[in-house]
mmCIF file of C-alpha atoms in Angstrom:
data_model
loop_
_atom_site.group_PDB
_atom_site.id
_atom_site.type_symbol
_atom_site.label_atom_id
_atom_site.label_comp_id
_atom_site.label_asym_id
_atom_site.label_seq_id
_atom_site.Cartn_x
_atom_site.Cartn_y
_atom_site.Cartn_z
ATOM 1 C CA UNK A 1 1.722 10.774 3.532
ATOM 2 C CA UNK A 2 -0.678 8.555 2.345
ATOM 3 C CA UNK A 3 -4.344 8.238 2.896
ATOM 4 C CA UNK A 4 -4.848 6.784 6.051
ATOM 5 C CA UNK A 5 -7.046 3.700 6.069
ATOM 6 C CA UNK A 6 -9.454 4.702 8.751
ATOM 7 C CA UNK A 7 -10.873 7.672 6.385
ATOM 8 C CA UNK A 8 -9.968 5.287 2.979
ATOM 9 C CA UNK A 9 -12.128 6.171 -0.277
ATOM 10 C CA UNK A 10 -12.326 2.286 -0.209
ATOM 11 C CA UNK A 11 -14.591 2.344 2.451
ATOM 12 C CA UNK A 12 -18.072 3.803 2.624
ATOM 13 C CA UNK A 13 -17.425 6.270 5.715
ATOM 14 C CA UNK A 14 -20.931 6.715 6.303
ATOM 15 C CA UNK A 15 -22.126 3.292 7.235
ATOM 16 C CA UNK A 16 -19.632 3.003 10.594
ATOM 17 C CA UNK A 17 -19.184 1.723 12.966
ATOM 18 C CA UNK A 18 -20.246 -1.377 10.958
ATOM 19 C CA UNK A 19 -22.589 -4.379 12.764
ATOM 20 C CA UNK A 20 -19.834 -6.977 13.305
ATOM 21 C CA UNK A 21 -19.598 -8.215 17.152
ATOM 22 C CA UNK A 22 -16.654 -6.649 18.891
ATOM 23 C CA UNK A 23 -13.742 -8.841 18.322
ATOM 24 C CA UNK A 24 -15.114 -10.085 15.342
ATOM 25 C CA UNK A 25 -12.164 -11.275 13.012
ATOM 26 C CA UNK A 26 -14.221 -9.841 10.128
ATOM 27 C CA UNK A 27 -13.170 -6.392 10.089
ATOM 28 C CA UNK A 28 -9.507 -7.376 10.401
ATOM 29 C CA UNK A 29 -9.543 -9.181 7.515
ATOM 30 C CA UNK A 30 -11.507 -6.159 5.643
ATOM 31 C CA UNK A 31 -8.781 -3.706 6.954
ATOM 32 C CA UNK A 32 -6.312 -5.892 5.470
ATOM 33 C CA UNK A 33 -7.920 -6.193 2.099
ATOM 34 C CA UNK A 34 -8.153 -2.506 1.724
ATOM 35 C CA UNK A 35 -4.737 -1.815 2.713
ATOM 36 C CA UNK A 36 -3.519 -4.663 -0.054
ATOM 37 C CA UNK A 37 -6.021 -3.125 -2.829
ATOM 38 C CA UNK A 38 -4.386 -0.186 -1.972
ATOM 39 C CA UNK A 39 -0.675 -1.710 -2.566
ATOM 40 C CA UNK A 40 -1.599 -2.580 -5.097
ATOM 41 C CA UNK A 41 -2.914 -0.154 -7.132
ATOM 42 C CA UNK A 42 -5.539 -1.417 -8.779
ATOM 43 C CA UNK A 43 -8.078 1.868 -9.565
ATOM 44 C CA UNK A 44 -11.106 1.992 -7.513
ATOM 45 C CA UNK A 45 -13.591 1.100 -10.864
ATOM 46 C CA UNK A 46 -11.769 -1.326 -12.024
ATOM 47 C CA UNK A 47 -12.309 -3.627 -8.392
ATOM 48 C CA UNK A 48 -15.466 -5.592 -8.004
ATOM 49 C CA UNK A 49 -16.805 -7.168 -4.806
ATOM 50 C CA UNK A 50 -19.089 -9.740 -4.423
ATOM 51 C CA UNK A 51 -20.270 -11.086 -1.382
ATOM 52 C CA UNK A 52 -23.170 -14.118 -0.597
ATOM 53 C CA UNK A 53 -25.025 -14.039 2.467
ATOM 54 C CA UNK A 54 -23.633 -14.083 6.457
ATOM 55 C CA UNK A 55 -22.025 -11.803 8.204
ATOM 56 C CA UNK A 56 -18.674 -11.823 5.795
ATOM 57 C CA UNK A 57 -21.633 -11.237 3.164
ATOM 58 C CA UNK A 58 -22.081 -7.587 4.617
ATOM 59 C CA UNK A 59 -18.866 -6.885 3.384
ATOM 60 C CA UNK A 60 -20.316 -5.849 0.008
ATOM 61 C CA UNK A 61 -21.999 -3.342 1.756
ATOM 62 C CA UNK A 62 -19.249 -1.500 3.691
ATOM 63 C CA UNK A 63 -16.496 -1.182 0.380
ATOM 64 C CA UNK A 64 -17.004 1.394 -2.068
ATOM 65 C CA UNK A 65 -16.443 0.106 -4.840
ATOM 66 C CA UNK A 66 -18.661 -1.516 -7.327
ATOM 67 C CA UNK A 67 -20.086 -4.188 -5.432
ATOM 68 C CA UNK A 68 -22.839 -6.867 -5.250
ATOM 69 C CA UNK A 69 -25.132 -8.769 -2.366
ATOM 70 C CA UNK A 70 -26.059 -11.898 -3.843
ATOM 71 C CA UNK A 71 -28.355 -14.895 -3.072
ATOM 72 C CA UNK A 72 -27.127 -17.233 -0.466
ATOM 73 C CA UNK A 73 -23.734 -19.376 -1.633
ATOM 74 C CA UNK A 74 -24.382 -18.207 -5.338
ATOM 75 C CA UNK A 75 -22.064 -15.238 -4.968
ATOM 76 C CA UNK A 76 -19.376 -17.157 -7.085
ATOM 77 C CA UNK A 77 -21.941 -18.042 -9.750
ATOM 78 C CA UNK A 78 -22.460 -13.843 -10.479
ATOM 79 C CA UNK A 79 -19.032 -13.002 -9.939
ATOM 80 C CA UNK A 80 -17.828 -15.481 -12.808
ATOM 81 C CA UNK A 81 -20.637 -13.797 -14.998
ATOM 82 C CA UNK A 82 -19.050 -10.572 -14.285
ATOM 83 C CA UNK A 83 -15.313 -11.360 -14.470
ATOM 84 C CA UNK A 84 -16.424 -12.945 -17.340
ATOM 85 C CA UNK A 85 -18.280 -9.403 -18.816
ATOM 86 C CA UNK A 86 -15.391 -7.196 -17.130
ATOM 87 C CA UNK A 87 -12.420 -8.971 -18.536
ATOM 88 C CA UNK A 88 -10.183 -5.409 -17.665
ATOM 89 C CA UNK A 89 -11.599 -5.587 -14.113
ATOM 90 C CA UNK A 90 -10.690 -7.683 -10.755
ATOM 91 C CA UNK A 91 -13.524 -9.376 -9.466
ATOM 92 C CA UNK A 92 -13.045 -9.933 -6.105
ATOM 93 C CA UNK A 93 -15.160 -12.936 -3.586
ATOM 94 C CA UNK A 94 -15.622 -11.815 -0.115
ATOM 95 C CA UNK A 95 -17.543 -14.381 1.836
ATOM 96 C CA UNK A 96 -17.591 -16.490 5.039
ATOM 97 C CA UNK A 97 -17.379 -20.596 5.025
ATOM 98 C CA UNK A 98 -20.787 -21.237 5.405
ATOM 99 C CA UNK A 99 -21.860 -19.239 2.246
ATOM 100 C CA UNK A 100 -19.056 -20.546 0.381
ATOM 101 C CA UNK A 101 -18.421 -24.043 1.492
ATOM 102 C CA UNK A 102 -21.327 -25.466 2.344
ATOM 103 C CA UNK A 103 -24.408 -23.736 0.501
ATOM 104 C CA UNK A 104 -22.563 -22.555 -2.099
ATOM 105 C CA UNK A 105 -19.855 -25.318 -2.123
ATOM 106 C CA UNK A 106 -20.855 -26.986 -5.396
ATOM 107 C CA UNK A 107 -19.847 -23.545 -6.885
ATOM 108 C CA UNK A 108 -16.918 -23.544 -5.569
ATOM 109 C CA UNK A 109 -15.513 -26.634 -6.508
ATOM 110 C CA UNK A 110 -16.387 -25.973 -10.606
ATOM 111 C CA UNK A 111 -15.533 -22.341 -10.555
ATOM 112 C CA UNK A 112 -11.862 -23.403 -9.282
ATOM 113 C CA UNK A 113 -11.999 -26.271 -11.621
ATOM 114 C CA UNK A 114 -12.730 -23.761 -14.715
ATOM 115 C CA UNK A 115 -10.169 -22.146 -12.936
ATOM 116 C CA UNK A 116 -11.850 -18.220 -13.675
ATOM 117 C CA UNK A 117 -9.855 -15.405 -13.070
ATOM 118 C CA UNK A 118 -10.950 -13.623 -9.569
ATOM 119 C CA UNK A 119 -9.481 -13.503 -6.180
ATOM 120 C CA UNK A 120 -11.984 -15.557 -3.394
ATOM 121 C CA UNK A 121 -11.518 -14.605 0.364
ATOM 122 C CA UNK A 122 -13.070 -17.047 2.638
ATOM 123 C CA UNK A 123 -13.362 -15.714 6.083
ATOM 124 C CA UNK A 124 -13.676 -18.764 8.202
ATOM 125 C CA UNK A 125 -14.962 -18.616 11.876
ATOM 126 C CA UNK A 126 -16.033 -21.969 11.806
ATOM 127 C CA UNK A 127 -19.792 -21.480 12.298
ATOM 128 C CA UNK A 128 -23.062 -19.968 10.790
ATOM 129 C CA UNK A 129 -22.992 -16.447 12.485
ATOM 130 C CA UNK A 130 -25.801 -14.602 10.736
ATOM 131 C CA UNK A 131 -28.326 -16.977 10.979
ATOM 132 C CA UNK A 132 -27.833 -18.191 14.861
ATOM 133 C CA UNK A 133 -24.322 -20.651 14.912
ATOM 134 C CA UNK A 134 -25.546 -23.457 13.156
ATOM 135 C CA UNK A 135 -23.275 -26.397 12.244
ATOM 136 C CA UNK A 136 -20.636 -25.841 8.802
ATOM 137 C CA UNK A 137 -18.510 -28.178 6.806
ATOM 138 C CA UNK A 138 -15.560 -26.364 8.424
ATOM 139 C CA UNK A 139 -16.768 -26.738 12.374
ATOM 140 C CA UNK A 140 -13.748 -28.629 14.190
ATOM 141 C CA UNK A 141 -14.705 -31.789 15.589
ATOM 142 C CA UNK A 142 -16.394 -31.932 19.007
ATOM 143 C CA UNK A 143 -17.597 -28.793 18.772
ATOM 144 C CA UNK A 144 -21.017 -27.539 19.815
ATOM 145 C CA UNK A 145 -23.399 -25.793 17.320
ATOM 146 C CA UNK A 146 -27.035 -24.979 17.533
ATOM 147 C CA UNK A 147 -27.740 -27.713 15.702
ATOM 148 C CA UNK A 148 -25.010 -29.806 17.064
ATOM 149 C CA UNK A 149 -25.608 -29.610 21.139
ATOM 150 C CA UNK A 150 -23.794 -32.662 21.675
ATOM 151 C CA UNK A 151 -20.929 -32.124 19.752
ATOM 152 C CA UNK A 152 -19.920 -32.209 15.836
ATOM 153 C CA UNK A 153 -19.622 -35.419 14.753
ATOM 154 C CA UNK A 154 -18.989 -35.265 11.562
ATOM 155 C CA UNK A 155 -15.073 -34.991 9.691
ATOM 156 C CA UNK A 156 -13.825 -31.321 8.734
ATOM 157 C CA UNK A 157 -13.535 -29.931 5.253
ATOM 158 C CA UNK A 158 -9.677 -28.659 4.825
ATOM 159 C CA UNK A 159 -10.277 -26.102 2.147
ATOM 160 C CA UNK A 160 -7.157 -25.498 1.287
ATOM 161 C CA UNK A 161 -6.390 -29.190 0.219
ATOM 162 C CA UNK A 162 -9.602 -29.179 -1.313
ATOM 163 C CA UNK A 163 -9.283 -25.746 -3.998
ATOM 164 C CA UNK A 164 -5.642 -27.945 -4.570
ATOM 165 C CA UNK A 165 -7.655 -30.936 -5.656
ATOM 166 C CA UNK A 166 -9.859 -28.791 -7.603
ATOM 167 C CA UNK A 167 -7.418 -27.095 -9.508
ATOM 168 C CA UNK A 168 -7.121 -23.480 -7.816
ATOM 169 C CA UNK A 169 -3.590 -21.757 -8.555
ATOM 170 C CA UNK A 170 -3.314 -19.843 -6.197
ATOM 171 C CA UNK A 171 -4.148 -21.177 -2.494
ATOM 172 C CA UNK A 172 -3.072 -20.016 0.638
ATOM 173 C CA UNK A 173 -4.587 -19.831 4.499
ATOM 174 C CA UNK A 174 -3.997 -17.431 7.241
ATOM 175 C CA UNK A 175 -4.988 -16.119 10.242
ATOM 176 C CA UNK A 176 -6.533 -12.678 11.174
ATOM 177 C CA UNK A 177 -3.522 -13.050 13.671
ATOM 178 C CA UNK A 178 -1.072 -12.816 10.792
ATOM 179 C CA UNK A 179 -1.525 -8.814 9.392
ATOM 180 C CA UNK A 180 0.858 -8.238 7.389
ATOM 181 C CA UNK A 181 1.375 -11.876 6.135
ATOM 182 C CA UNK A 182 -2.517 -11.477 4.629
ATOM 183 C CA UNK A 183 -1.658 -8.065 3.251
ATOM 184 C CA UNK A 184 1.212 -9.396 1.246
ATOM 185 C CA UNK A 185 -0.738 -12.464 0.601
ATOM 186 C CA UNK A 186 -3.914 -10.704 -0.340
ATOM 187 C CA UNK A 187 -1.558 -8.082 -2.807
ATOM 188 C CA UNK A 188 -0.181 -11.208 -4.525
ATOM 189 C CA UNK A 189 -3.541 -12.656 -5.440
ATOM 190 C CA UNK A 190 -4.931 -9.247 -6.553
ATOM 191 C CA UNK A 191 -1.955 -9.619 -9.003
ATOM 192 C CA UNK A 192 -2.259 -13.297 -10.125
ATOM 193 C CA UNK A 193 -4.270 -14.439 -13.053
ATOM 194 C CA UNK A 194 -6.163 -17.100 -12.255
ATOM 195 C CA UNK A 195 -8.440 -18.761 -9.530
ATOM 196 C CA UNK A 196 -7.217 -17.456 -5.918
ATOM 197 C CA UNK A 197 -8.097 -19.134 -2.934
ATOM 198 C CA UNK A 198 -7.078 -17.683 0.428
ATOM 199 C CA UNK A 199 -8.835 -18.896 3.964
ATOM 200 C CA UNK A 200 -8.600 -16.744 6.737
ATOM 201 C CA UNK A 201 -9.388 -18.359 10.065
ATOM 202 C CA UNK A 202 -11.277 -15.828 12.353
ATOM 203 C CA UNK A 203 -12.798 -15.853 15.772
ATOM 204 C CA UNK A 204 -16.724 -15.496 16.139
ATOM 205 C CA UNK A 205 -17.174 -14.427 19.784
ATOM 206 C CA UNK A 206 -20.845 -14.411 19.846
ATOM 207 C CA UNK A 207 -21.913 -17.287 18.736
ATOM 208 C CA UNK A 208 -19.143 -19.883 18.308
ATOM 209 C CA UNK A 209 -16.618 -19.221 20.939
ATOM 210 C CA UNK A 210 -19.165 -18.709 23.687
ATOM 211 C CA UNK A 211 -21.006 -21.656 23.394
ATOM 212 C CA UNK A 212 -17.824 -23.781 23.599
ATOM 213 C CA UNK A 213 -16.524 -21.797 26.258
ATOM 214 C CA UNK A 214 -13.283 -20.473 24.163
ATOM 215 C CA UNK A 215 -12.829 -17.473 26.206
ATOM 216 C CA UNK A 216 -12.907 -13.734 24.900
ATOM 217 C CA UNK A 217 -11.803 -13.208 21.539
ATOM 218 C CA UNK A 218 -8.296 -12.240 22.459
ATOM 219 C CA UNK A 219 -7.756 -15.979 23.641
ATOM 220 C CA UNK A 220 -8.638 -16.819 20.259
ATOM 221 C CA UNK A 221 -5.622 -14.893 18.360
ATOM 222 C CA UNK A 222 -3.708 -15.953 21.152
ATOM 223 C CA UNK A 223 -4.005 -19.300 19.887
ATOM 224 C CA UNK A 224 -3.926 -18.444 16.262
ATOM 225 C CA UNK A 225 -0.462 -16.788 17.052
ATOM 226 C CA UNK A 226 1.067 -20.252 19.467
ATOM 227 C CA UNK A 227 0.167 -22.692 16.657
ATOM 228 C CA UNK A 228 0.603 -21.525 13.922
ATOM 229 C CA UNK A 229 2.959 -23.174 11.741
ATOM 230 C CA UNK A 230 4.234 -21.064 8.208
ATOM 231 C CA UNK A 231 4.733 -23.277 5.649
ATOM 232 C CA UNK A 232 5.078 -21.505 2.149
ATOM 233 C CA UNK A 233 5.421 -23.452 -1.058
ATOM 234 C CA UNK A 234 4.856 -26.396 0.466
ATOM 235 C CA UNK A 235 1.574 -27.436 -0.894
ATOM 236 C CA UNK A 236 -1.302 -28.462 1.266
ATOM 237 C CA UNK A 237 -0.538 -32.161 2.360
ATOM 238 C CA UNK A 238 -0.985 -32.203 6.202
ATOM 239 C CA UNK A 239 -2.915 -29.001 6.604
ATOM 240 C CA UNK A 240 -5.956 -30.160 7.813
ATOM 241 C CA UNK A 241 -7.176 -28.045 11.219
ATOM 242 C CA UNK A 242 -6.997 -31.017 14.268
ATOM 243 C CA UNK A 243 -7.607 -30.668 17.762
ATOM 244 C CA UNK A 244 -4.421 -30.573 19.172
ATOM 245 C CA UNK A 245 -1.966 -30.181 16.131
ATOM 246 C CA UNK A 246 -0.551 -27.416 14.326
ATOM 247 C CA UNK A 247 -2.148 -24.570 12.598
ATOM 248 C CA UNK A 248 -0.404 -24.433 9.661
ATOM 249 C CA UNK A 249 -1.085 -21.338 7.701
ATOM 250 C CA UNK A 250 1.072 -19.997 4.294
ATOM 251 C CA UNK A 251 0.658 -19.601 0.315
ATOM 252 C CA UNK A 252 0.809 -23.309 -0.101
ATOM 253 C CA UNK A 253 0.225 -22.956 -4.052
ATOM 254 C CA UNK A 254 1.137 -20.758 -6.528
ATOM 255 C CA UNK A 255 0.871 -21.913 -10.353
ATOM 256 C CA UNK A 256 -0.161 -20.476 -13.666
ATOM 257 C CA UNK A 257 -2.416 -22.283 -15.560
ATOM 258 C CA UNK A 258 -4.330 -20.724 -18.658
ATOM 259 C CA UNK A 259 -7.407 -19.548 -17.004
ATOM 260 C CA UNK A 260 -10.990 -20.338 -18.312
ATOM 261 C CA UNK A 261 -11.475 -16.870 -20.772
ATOM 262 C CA UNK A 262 -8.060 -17.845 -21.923
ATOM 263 C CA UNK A 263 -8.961 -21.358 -22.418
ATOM 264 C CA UNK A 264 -12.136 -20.466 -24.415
ATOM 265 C CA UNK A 265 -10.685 -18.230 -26.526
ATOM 266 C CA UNK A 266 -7.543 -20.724 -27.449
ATOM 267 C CA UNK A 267 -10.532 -23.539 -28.401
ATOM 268 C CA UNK A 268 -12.946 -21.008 -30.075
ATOM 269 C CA UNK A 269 -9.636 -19.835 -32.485
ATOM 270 C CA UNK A 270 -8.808 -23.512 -33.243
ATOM 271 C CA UNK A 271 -12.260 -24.881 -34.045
ATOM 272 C CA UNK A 272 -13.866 -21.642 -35.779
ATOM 273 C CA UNK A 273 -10.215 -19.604 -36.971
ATOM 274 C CA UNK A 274 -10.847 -15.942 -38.147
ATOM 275 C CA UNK A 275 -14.418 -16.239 -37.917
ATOM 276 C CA UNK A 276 -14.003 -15.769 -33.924
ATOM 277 C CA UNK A 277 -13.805 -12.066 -32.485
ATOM 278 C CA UNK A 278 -13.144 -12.672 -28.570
ATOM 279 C CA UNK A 279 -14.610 -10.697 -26.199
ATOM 280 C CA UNK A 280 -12.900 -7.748 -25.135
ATOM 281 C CA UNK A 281 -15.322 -6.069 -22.884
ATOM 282 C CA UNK A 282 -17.889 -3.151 -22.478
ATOM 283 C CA UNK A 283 -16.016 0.169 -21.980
ATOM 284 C CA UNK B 1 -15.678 13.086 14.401
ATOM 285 C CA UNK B 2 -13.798 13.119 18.001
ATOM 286 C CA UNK B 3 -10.209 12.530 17.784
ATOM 287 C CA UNK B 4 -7.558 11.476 20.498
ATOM 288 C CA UNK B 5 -3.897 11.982 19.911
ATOM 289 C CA UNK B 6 -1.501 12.340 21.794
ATOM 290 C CA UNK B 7 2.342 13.681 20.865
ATOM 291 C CA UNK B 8 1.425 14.520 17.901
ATOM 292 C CA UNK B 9 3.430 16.593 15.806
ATOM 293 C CA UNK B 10 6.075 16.674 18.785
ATOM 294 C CA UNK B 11 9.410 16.197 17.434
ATOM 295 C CA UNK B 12 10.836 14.421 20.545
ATOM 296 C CA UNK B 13 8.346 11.223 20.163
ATOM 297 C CA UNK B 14 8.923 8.941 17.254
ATOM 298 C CA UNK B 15 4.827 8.727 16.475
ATOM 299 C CA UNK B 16 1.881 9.008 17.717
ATOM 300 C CA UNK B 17 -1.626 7.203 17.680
ATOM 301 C CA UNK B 18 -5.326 8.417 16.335
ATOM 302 C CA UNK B 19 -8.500 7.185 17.875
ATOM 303 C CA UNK B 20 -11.697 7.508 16.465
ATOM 304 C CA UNK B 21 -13.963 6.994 19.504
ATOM 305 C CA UNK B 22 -17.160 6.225 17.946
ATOM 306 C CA UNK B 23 -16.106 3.426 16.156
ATOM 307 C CA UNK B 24 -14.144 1.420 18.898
ATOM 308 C CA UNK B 25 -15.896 -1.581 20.411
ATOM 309 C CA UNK B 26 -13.114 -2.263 23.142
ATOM 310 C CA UNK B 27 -11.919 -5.548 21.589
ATOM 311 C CA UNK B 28 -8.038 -4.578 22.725
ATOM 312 C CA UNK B 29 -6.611 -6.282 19.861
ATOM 313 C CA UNK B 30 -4.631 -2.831 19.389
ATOM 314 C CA UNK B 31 -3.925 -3.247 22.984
ATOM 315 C CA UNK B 32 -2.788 -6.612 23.078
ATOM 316 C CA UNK B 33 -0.356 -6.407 20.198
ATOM 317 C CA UNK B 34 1.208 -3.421 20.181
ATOM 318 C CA UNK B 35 5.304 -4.477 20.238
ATOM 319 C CA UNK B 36 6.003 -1.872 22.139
ATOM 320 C CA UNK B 37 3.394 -1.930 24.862
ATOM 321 C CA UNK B 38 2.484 1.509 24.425
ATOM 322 C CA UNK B 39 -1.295 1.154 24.704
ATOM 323 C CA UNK B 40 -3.614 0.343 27.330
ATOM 324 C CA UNK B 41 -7.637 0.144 27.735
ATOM 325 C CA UNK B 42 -8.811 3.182 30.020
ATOM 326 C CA UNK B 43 -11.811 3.148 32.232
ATOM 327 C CA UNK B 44 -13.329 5.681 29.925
ATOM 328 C CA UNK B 45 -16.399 4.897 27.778
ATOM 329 C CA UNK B 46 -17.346 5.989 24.640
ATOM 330 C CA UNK B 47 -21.049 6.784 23.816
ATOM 331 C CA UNK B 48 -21.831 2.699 23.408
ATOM 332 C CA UNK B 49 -20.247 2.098 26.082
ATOM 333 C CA UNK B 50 -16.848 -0.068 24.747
ATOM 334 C CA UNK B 51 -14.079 1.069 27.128
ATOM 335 C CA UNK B 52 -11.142 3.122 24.433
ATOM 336 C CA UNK B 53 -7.626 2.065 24.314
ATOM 337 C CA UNK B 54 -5.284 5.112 25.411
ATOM 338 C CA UNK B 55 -1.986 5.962 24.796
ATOM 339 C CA UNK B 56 -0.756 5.144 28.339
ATOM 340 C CA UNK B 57 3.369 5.344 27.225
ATOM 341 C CA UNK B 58 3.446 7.896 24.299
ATOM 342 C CA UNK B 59 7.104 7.833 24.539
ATOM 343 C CA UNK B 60 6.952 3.908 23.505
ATOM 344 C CA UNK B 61 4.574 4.531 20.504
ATOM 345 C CA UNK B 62 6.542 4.297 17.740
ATOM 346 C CA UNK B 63 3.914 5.071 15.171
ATOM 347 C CA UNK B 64 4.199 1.381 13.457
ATOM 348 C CA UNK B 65 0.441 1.171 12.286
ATOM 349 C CA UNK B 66 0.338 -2.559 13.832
ATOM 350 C CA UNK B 67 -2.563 -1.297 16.395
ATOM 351 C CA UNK B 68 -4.391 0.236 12.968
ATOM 352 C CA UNK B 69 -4.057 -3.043 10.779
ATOM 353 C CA UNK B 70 -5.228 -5.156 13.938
ATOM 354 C CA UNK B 71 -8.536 -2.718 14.462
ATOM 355 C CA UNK B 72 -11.830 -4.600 13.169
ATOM 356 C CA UNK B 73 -13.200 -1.207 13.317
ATOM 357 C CA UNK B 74 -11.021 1.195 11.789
ATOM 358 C CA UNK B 75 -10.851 2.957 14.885
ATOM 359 C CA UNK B 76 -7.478 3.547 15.463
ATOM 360 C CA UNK B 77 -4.010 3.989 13.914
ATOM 361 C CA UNK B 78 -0.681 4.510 14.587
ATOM 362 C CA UNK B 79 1.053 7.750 12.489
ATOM 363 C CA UNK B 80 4.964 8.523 12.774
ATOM 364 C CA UNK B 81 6.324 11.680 13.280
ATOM 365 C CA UNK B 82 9.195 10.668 11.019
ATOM 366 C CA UNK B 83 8.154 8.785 7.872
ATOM 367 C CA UNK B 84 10.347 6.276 7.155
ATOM 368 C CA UNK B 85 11.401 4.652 3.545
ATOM 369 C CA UNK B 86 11.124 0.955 4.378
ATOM 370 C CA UNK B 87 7.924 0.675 5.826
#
């Protein structure tokens, strides 16, 4: 039998039971990364995580594998230097919506534009949670933050339509609801070259659902699981999260484009011919 | 690390669960979603104070691993007594 993933060598042992809140969509989404890495065979040295700041951030901190805590929203800025430097290795971006879209969302948009090969998992529980439930670009509207007592007013980011517009091959959104749809999901973007995108939606019982009065966490997933929509291959027209409509959740996009190593390389050979040795790592 | 099975290595149940109680915060997800309603959250505490999910119906548990890929907190997973191919 294999390994069972309570005791997996993926997971520093030591350091649990780990700080998330109880209920915390978090560590479902971390359970179902390690059970994809370990689909999908990928050796332990040759996976690289790196996380920003927030509570997904501390996800760095709990894998054993090669792993970085960066500065706040930059954590896609390091992990292109190093996916760039590791060419043999999968760099992997585990961090929450606040870190990603917001602080770090300038990032975002250019590193899925370049189009650089590493897998980015954006836990979104619609909320700051670290740093006291402030107000994101992904907070639904009407929705009370700390710094929004009255309500959000402002229009929702739909990330999934947005990596599309930016250029991301591989996009897809689930739910923590949806196991084994993010394991397979997860496995298929470990295995894709290119710029992977996947959203999972995830309760934040402390800080979000109780100041809007959503109930326990549980409510939450029952939700997740009566409107959710699948829609695979369909793209990402109409997926945008409304009061009200459906959740639609699926791998929307899955391309191949030449990614931005690839791309370098093919211009670097045409302007400068034999006189260009590319890069093929440190080991 | 304190362990609670039940039925395990019994060849008349189809599987059987492990809980680690230290790690469980008592968020029921297991509970909850488990397609065979084998589970259910006990009165007992662990040492934080979450109450544990117990194998209330251990001839139900079929040993899927659905309760272990719901767990935030690797605390608990479902093991079968006969491995099967497709799973």
């Amino acid at each position: 039998m294999n390994q069972p993933v309570l005791l997996s060598p993926l997971l520093r042992q030591e350091r649990m039971p780990h700080i998330w809140c109880p209920g915390c969509g978090v560590g479902v989404s971390l359970n179902c990364f390690v059970r994809a890495v370990e689909k999908s065979g990928i050796p332990q040295d040759r996976i690289h995580v790196v996380s920003g700041i927030g509570c997904t951030g501390r996800v760095a901190g709990y894998v054993n594998v090669d792993s970085f805590h960066t500065t706040h929203g930059r954590a896609l800025c390091f992990a292109t230097g190093l996916a760039l430097s590791r060419p043999d290795s999968r760099v992997v971006v585990y961090s929450g919506d606040g870190d990603l879209t917001a602080i770090g969302g300038n990032h975002l948009i250019h590193t899925a534009r370049r189009n650089v090969d590493m897998v980015v998992i954006c836990v979104n529980n619609f909320t700051y949670g670290m740093t006291g439930g402030q107000v994101t670009p992904t907070t639904p509207e009407n929705m009370k933050a700390s710094t929004t007592p009255y309500g959000n007013f402002e229009y929702t980011f739909n990330l999934p339509a947005l990596m599309e517009a930016c250029g991301a091959t591989f996009v897809s959104r689930w739910t923590v609801f949806h196991v084994r749809q993010l394991i397979r999901s997860l496995e298929k973007a470990l295995k894709h070259r290119g710029f992977s995108f996947i959203e999972v939606l995830s309760p934040c019982p402390t800080l979000y659902m109780r100041r809007n009065r959503l109930g326990n966490p549980l409510n939450m997933m029952e939700q997740f699981k009566e409107r959710s929509v699948i829609r695979n291959g369909e793209g990402t027209a109409g997926t945008s999260l409304e009061e009200g409509a459906d959740l639609i959740v699926g791998d929307f996009i899955e391309v191949r484009r030449a990614t931005f190593k690839e791309c370098y390389e093919r211009r670097m050979t045409e302007v400068l011919g034999e006189r260009f040795v590319p890069y093929e790592g440190v080991r | 690390m304190a362990d609670h099975t039940a039925g395990g290595g019994s060849s008349r149940l189809r599987g059987y669960v492990v809980i680690i109680e230290e790690r469980c915060k008592g968020c029921a997800f297991c509970q909850a979603f488990c397609p065979t309603g084998a589970l259910e959250m006990s009165d007992r505490m662990n040492r934080a104070g979450y109450h544990l999910p117990v194998l209330r119906f251990p001839e139900k548990c079929n040993g899927c691993d659905l309760c272990g890929m719901y767990c935030p907190d690797f605390a608990i997973r479902g093991v079968r007594n006969r491995p099967r191919e497709d799973v």
